[in-house]
XYZ file of C-alpha atoms in Angstrom:
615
model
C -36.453 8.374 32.369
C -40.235 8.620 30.656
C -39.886 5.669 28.431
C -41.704 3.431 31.323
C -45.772 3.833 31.160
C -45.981 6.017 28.101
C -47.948 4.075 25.998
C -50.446 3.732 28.838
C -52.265 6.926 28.328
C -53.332 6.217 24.661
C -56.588 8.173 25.217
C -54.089 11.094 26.582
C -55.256 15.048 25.541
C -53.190 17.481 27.603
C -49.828 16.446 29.063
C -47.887 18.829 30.945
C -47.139 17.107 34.526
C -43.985 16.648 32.908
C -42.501 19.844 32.804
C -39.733 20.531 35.445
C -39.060 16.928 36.329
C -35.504 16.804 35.645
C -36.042 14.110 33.388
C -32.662 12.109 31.983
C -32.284 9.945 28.595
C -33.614 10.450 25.343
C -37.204 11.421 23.922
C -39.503 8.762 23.959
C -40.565 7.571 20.767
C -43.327 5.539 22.693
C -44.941 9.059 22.718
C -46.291 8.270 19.353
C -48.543 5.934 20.359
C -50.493 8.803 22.198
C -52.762 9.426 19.007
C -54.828 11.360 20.745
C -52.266 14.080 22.388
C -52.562 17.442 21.142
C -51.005 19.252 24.254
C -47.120 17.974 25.572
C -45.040 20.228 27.431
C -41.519 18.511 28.554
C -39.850 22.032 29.342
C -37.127 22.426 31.879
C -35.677 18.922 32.033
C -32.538 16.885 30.982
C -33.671 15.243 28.088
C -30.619 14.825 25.173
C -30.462 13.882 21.900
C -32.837 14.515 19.183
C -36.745 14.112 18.709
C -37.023 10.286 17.263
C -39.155 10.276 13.465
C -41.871 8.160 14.963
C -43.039 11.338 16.415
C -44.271 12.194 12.776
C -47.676 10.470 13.757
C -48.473 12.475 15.932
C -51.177 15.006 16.118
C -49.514 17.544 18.536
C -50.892 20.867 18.380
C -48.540 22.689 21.274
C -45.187 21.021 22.015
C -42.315 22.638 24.010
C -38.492 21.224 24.625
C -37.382 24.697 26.196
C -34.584 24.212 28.221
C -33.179 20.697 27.650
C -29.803 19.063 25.996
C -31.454 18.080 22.796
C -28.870 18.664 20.062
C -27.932 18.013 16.623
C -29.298 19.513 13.586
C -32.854 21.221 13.314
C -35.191 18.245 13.674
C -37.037 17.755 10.346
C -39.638 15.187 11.737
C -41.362 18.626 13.293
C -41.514 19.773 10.246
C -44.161 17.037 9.353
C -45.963 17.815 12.279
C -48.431 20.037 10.086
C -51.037 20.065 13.105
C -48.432 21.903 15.423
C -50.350 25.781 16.037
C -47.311 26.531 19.299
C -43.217 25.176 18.611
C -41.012 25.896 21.226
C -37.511 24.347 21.047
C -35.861 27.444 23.029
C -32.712 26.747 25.081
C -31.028 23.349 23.601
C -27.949 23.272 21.516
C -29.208 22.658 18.327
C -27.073 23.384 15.427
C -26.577 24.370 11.950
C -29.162 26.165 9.332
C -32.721 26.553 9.978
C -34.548 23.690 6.649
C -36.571 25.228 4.219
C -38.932 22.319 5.101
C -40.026 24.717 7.879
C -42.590 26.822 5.738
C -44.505 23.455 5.446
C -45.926 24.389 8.580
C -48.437 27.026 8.006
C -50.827 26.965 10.892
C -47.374 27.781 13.222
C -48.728 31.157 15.495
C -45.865 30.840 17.883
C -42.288 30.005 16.614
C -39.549 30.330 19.567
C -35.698 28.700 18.417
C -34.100 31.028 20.876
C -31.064 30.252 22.786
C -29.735 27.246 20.367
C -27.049 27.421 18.110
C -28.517 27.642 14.378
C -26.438 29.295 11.480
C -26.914 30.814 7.732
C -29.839 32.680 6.731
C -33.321 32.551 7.336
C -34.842 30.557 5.016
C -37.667 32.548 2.457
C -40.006 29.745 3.247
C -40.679 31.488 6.519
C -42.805 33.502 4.436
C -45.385 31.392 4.376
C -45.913 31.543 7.667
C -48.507 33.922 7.697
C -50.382 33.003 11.182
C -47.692 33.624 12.983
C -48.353 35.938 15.904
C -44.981 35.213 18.039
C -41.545 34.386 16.344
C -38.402 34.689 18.943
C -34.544 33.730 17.315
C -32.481 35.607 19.540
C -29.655 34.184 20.433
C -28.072 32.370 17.720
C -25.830 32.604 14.886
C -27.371 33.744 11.871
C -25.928 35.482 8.727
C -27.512 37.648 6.204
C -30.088 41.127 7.000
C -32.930 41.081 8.343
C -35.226 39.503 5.288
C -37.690 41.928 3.857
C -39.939 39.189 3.644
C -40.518 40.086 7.513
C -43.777 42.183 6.119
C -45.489 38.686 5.566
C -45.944 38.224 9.204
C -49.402 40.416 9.099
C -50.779 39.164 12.095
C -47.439 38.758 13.947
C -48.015 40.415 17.615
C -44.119 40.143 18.574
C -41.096 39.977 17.352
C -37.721 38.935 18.755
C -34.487 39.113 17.146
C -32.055 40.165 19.480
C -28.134 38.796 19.786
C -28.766 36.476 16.879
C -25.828 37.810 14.396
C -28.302 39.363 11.886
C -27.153 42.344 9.828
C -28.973 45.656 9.301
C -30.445 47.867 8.679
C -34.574 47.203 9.584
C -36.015 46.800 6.453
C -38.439 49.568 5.854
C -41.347 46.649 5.675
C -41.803 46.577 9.015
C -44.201 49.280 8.724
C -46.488 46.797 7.403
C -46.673 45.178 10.233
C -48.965 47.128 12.263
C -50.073 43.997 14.981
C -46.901 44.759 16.914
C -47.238 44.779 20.713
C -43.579 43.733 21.698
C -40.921 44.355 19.009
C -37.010 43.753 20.182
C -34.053 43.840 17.334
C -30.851 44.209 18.947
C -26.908 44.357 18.713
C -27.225 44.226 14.732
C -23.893 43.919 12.833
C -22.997 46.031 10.014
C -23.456 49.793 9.475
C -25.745 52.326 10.838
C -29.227 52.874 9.393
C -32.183 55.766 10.229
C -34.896 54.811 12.359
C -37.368 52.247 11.148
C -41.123 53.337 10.620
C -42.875 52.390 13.302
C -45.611 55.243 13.560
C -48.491 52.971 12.138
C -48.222 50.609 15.116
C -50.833 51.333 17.630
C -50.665 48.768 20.110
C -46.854 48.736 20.567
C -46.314 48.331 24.048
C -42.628 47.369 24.422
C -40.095 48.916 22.163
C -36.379 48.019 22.533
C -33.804 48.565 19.808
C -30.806 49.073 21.693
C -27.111 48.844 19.875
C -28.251 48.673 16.486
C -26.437 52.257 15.275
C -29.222 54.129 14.589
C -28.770 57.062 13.127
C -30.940 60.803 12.917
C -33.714 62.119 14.793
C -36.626 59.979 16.831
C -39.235 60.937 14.339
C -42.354 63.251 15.999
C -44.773 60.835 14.692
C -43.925 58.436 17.435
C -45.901 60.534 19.440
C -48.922 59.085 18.526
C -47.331 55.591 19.971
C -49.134 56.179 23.213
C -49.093 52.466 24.570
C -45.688 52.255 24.812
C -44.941 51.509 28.253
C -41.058 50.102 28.034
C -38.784 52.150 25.358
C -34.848 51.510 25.123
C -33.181 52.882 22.674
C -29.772 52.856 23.918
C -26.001 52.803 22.859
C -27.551 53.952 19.056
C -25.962 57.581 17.417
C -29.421 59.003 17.804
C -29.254 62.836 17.154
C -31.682 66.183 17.534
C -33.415 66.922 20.710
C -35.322 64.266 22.404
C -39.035 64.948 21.768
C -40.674 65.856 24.992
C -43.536 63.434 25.433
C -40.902 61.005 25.818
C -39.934 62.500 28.943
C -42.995 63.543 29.867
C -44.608 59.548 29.306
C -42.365 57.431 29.478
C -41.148 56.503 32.707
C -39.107 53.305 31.549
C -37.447 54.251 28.905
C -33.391 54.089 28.323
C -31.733 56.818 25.732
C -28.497 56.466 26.847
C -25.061 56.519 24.978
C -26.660 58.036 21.670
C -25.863 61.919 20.688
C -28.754 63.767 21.244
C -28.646 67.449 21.538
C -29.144 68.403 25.673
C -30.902 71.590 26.505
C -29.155 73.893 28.301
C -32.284 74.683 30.776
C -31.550 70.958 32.214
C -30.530 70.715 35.576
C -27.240 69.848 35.933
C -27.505 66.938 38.286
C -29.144 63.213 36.955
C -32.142 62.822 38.583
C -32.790 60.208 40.866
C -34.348 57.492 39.443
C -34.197 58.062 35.872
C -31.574 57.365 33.325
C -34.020 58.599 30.503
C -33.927 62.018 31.541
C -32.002 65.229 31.348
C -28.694 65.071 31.936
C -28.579 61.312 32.258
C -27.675 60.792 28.613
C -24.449 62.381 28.935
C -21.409 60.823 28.432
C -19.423 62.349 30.932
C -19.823 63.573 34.680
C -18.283 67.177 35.205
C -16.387 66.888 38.847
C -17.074 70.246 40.819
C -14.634 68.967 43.703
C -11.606 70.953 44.333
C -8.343 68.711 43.639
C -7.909 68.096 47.467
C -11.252 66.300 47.686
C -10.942 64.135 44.659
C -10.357 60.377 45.269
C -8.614 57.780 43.722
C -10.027 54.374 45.158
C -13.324 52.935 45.741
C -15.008 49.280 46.458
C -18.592 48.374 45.779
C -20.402 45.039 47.372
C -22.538 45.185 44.574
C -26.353 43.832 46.037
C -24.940 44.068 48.985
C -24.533 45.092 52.559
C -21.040 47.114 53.695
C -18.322 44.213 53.813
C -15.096 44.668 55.864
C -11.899 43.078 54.457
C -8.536 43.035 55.852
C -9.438 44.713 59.003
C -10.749 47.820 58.034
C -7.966 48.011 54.764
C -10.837 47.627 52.340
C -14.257 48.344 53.099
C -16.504 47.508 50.277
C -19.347 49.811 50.264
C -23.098 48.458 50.868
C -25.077 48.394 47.840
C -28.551 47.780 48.658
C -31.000 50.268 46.488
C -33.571 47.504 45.138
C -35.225 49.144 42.612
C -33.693 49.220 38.781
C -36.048 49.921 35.876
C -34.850 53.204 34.396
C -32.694 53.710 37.639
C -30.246 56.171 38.673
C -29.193 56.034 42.048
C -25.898 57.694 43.517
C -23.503 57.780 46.311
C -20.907 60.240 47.309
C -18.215 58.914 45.081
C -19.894 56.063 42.614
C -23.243 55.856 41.401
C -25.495 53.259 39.319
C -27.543 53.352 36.496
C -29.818 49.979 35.651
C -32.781 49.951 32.839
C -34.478 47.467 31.721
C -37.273 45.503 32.496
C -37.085 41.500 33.232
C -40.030 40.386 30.846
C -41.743 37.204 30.127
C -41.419 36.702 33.451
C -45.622 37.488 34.752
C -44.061 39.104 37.484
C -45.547 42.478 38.681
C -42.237 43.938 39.990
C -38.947 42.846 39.307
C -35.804 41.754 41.175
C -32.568 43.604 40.984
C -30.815 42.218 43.839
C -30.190 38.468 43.185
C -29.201 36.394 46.682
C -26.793 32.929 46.202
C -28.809 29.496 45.063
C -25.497 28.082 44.402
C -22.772 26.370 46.765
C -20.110 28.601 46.411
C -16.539 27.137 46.131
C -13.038 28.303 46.922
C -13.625 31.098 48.777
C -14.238 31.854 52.912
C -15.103 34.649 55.157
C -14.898 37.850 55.032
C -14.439 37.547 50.967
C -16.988 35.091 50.353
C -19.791 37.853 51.582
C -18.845 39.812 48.005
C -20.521 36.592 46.491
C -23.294 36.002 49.271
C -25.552 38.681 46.770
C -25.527 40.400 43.281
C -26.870 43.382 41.128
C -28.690 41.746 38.573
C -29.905 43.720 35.449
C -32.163 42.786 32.217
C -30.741 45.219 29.983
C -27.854 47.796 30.672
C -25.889 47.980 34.154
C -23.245 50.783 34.361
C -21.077 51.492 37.663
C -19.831 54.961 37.476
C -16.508 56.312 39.932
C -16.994 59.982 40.725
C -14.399 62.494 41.113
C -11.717 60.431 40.953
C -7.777 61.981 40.257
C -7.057 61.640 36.476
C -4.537 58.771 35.890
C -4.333 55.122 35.128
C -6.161 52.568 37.662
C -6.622 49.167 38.719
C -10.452 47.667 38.149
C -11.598 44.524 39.825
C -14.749 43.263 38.414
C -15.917 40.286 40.859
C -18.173 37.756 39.679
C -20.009 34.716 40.390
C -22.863 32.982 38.910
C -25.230 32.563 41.983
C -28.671 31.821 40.256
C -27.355 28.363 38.473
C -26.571 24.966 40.090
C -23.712 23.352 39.880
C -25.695 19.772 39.632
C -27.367 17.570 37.024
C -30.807 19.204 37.649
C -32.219 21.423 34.627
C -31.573 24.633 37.049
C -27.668 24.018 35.873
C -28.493 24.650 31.907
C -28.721 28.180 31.764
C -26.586 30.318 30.027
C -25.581 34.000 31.248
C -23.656 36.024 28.451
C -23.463 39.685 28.456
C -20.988 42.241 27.153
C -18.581 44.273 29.379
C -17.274 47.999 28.745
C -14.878 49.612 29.954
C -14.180 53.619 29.749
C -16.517 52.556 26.551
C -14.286 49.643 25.315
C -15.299 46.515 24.893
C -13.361 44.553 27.146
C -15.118 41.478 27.813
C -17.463 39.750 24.934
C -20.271 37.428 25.510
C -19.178 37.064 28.570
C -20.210 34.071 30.516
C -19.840 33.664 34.017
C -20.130 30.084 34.791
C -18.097 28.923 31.673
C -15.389 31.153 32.573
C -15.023 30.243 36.456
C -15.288 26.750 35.618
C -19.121 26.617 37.340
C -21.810 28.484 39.286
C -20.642 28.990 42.401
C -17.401 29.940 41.792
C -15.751 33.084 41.667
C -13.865 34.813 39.347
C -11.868 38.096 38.906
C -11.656 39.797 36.001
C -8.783 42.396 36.162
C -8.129 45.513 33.854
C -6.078 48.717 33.676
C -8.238 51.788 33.052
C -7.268 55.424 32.466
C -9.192 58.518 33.849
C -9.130 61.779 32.144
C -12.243 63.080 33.512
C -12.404 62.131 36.360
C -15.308 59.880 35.972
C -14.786 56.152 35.602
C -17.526 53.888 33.421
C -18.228 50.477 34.097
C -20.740 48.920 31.497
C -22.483 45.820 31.511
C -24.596 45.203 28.470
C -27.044 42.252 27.573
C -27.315 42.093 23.948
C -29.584 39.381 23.629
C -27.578 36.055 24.222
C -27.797 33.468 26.581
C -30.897 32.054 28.337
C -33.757 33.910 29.484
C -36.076 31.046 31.220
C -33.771 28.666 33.354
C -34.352 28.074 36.076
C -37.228 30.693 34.986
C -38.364 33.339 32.861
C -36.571 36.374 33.314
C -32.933 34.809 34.488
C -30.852 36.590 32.147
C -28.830 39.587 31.692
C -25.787 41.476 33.454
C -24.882 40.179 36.760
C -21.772 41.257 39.306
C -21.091 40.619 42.708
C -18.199 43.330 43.541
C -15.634 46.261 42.220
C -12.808 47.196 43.435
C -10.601 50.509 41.875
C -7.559 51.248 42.972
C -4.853 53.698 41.342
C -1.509 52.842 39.969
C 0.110 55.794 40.994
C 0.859 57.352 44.524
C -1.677 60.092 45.552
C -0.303 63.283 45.792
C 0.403 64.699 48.722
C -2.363 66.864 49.614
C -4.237 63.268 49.580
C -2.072 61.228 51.324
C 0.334 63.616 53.723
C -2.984 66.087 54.369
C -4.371 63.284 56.331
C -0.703 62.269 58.179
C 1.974 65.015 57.944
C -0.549 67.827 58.392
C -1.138 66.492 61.674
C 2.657 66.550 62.339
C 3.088 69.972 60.966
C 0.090 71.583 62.097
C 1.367 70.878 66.066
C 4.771 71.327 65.141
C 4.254 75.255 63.255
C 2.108 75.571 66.266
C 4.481 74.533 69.227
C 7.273 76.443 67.601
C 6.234 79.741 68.465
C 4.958 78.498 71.891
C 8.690 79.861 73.473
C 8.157 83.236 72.392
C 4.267 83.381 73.056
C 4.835 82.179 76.538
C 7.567 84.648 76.893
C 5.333 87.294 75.473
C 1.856 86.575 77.434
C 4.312 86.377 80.923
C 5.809 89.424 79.906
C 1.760 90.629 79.743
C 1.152 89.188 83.089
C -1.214 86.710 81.474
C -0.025 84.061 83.706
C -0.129 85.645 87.164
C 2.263 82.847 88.458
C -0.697 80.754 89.044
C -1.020 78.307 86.071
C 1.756 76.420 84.474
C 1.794 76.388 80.673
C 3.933 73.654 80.829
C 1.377 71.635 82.900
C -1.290 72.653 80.900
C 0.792 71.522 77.344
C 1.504 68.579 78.725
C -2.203 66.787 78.305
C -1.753 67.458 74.478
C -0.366 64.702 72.123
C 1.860 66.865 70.376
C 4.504 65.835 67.969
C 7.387 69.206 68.064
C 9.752 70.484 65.586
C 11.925 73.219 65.257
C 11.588 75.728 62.169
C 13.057 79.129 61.919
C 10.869 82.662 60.898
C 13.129 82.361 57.409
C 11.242 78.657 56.544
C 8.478 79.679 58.114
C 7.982 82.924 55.788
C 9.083 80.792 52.900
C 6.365 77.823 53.697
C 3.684 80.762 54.028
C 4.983 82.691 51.169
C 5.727 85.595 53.868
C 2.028 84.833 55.312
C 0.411 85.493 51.971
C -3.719 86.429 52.607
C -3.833 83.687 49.407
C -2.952 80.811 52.088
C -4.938 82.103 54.900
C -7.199 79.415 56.843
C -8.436 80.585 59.551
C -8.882 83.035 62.517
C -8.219 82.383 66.186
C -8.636 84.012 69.361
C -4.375 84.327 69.248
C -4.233 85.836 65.676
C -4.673 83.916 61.824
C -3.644 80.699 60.812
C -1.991 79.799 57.463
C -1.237 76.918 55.116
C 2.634 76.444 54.961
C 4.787 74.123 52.299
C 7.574 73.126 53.883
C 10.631 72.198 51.488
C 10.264 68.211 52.248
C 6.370 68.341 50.946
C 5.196 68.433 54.342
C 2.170 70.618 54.869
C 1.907 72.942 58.231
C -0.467 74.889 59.525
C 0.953 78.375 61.405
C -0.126 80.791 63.281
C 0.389 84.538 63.309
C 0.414 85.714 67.041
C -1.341 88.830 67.799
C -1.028 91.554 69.965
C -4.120 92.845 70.539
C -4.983 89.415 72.326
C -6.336 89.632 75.432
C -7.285 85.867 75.630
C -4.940 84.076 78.730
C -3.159 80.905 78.391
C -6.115 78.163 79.157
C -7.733 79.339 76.322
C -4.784 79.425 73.781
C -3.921 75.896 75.252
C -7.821 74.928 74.485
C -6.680 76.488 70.523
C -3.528 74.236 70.420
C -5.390 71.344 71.200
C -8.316 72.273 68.380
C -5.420 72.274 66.031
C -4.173 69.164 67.219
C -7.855 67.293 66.582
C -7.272 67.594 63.125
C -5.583 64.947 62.962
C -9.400 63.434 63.168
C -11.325 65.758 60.819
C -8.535 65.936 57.793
């Protein structure tokens, strides 16, 4: 509660001792009676309801409510706070449209209603705010295209409209606006438009119009934008080739998922570290694996170290590579890419690996490790399977919101939403963990059925703008996951699942056959000398026998066909056989010309047996 004691700091200036007290009730209307405060910042508490009318006294020239319950309709009594130079009401549940009353406030430089739930269009009164250097109304529901009275905004330094239901395209006014430092549009509705002229804007620094279907070329003249540091242009139908100071500069930059033209000279492989770059950008992942090494499972402890479950059944793979701006990092059979950078947040490096704040409920050891950690992302997050056998599959997307409380503190208002694609379908739309697990803490499993053609398997996450971004503080937003799991819904083949059993089994038993008639053959040589027993010797070797005759034998081998030759040993060559029943034997073709004696073909039949380890 703050009603208690307010009125006894009438000669009050600055007030901000308040923010992050997980304050309860309603706003104080005793407030008023601090003529004298220009300065209040009540961020980050639980205060609910609305702002009460007395407040239209007051002088305030810098008032923040992000992150609280206040609700209802836009509060008119700010908009006969005509002093107010800084309005943030980011992060409450306000409703409905935005009042024309708010162009009565013309000294406004910083406007933030992000993260609320206002509807219909943006009023034209917002044209005469014309000091405005910062206006952010992401996240809500807005209809209508972007206004062209945008080009009002002369001084305006940035610009946030991302995940707030606007329609495009960018009105060509923008160029007007040539302040820019930070401009973010995202996830418009509606159809595709050409890229917006930007060229005139010097000091642009940050530069992210991702999912907007853009269409044609980058223009060359965004050269000359040589302060960007941050550029994301992804999931747009860009075209043309991308303009090489881009990949020369930019070393954060995401151009992902659009259709630009790839030259040929590019190395075939992604480079580490960079999702920006030649051949990152391409949709698929050719698979250079022969069909015998191709795989059709794997398990990822995303953010996490190598987790064992069901007694070495399942081993989720560690997942530990903490950097993720622009980030491309693989693994023999998945890889990660991650871009984006967490801003706002006055951090000078970023955290991609978030660890559990949050009690975590229903769930016990080993399986609650999966949840312990998570890959975190501020932009784009895509899981990629590698070489995996064409053919319909199980996915397992784990989750768990671990950077929320569960609790009446203001660390339990913030709002994770994020889109989820799958083999590039959407599949799971503003997503949000908590809501759909029933808390923080608590996991969930979302399950889906995904077909491979080519051989590559895409997991998308995607934050288009919605949700929080500074609860419990600035830069807690975007994609988050705690685990995968893929597993096929079809049996391998054999030469995946017998190659590593039967093989065994058929490799001794093609072998032992013919041990008879080479025993017979190296006596008949004198190999033996009567010293050494052969049987003696065989029996230290684990071997499982069979019986085959030359006629299956030259069937299995296609009549020892140079096309299925393995091998060479000291005794003659060894072949791949079929057998009739699927089972896969190895054989080998006894020589004459050996000279080798019986310990050392003994030492060969027990190197074929140890396949049974290496296969």
């Amino acid at each position: 509660m703050v009603h208690q004691g307010v009125s006894n700091f009438s000669i009050l200036n600055w007030c901000r001792d308040l923010k992050a007290q997980n304050l309860t009730g309603g706003v104080p209307p005793e407030f008023a009676k601090l003529r004298h405060l220009t300065h209040l910042d009540l961020s980050r508490n639980c205060l609910n309801g609305t702002i009460p009318p007395q407040w239209a006294k007051m002088g305030l020239v810098d008032v923040s409510f992000m992150g609280n319950r206040l609700s209802g309709s836009f509060p008119k009594v700010l908009t006969r706070m005509t002093t107010l130079v800084n309005l943030s009401i980011e992060g409450n549940q306000f409703s409905g449209p935005i009042p024309s009353e708010i162009g009565l406030l013309v000294n406004l430089q910083k406007l933030i209603l992000s993260s609320n739930a206002f509807t219909g269009d943006l009023p034209v009164t917002l044209a005469k705010l014309t000091s405005l250097t910062d206006l952010r109304i992401s996240d809500n529901n807005f209809t209508g295209k972007i206004p062209d009275f945008i080009s009002s905004w002369k001084q305006i330094e940035k610009l946030h409209m991302q995940g707030c239901s606007l329609k495009g395209p960018i009105p060509s006014s923008i160029s007007t606006l040539t302040s820019l430092s930070d401009l973010r549009i995202g996830d418009l509705t509606g159809g595709g438009s050409t890229f917006p002229p930007l060229s005139d804007m010097k000091s642009m620094k940050v530069l992210d119009l991702s999912f907007n279907n853009l269409t044609g070329d980058i223009p060359a003249s965004f050269e000359h934008l040589i302060k960007v540091d941050f550029l994301y242009l992804t999931r747009n139908r860009l075209t043309g080739r991308i303009p090489s100071w881009i990949l020369a500069r930019n070393k954060n930059a995401d151009l992902s998922y659009n259709n630009f033209t790839l030259d040929s000279s590019a190395p075939v492989e992604c480079p580490r570290g960079s999702v920006g770059r030649h051949p990152c950008m391409k949709r698929e992942y050719p698979c250079l694996e022969p069909r015998n090494q191709q795989r059709y499972s794997f398990h990822i402890n995303c953010g996490g170290k190598e987790v064992n479950i069901n007694n070495n059944n399942t081993i989720y793979d560690a997942d530990l590579e903490a950097r993720g701006a622009s980030m491309y990092y693989w693994k023999q059979n998945w890889a990660f890419s991650s871009t984006g950078n967490f801003m706002d947040n006055d951090l000078d490096s970023d955290n991609y690996i978030e660890t559990n704040i949050s009690m975590l409920y229903n769930v016990t050891a080993p399986v609650s490790e999966l949840y312990r950690t998570a890959r975190v992302s501020p932009l784009s997050l895509t899981y990629y399977g590698l070489c995996l056998l064409n053919g319909n599959y199980t996915v397992k997307l784990h989750f768990a919101e671990i950077m929320f409380t569960n609790d009446s503190s203001f660390n339990s208002l913030g709002r994770r939403i994020f889109d989820v694609y799958l083999q590039g379908k959407l599949v799971l739309k503003d997503f949000d963990i908590a809501a759909e697990a029933g808390g923080p803490g608590r996991p969930i499993i979302k399950t889906f059925t995904a077909v491979v053609t080519s051989h590559t398997l895409k997991i998308h996450l995607y934050w288009a703008g919605r949700g929080t971004t500074g609860i419990p503080k600035r830069g807690t937003y975007g994609p988050l996951i705690s685990a995968i799991s893929v597993n096929p819904n079809f049996k391998p083949p054999v030469h995946h699942k017998k190659f590593r059993t039967s093989l065994v089994a058929g490799t001794i038993a093609g072998a032992v056959c013919f041990l008879t008639l080479i025993l017979c053959f190296m006596h008949a040589k004198g190999c033996f000398g009567g010293k050494i027993s052969a049987d003696k010797e065989l029996r230290g070797l684990d071997l499982q026998t069979g019986l085959f005759t030359l006629r299956q034998i030259k069937a299995a081998t296609k009549n020892f066909d140079p096309e299925n030759k393995i091998g060479e040993g000291g005794f003659g060559s060894v072949y791949k056989g079929l057998l009739s029943d699927g089972t896969i034997i190895a054989v080998k073709q006894l020589s004459s010309k050996s000279k080798q004696g019986t310990r050392e073909f003994v030492n060969e039949i027990g190197m074929i047996s140890a396949l049974q380890h290496q296969i």
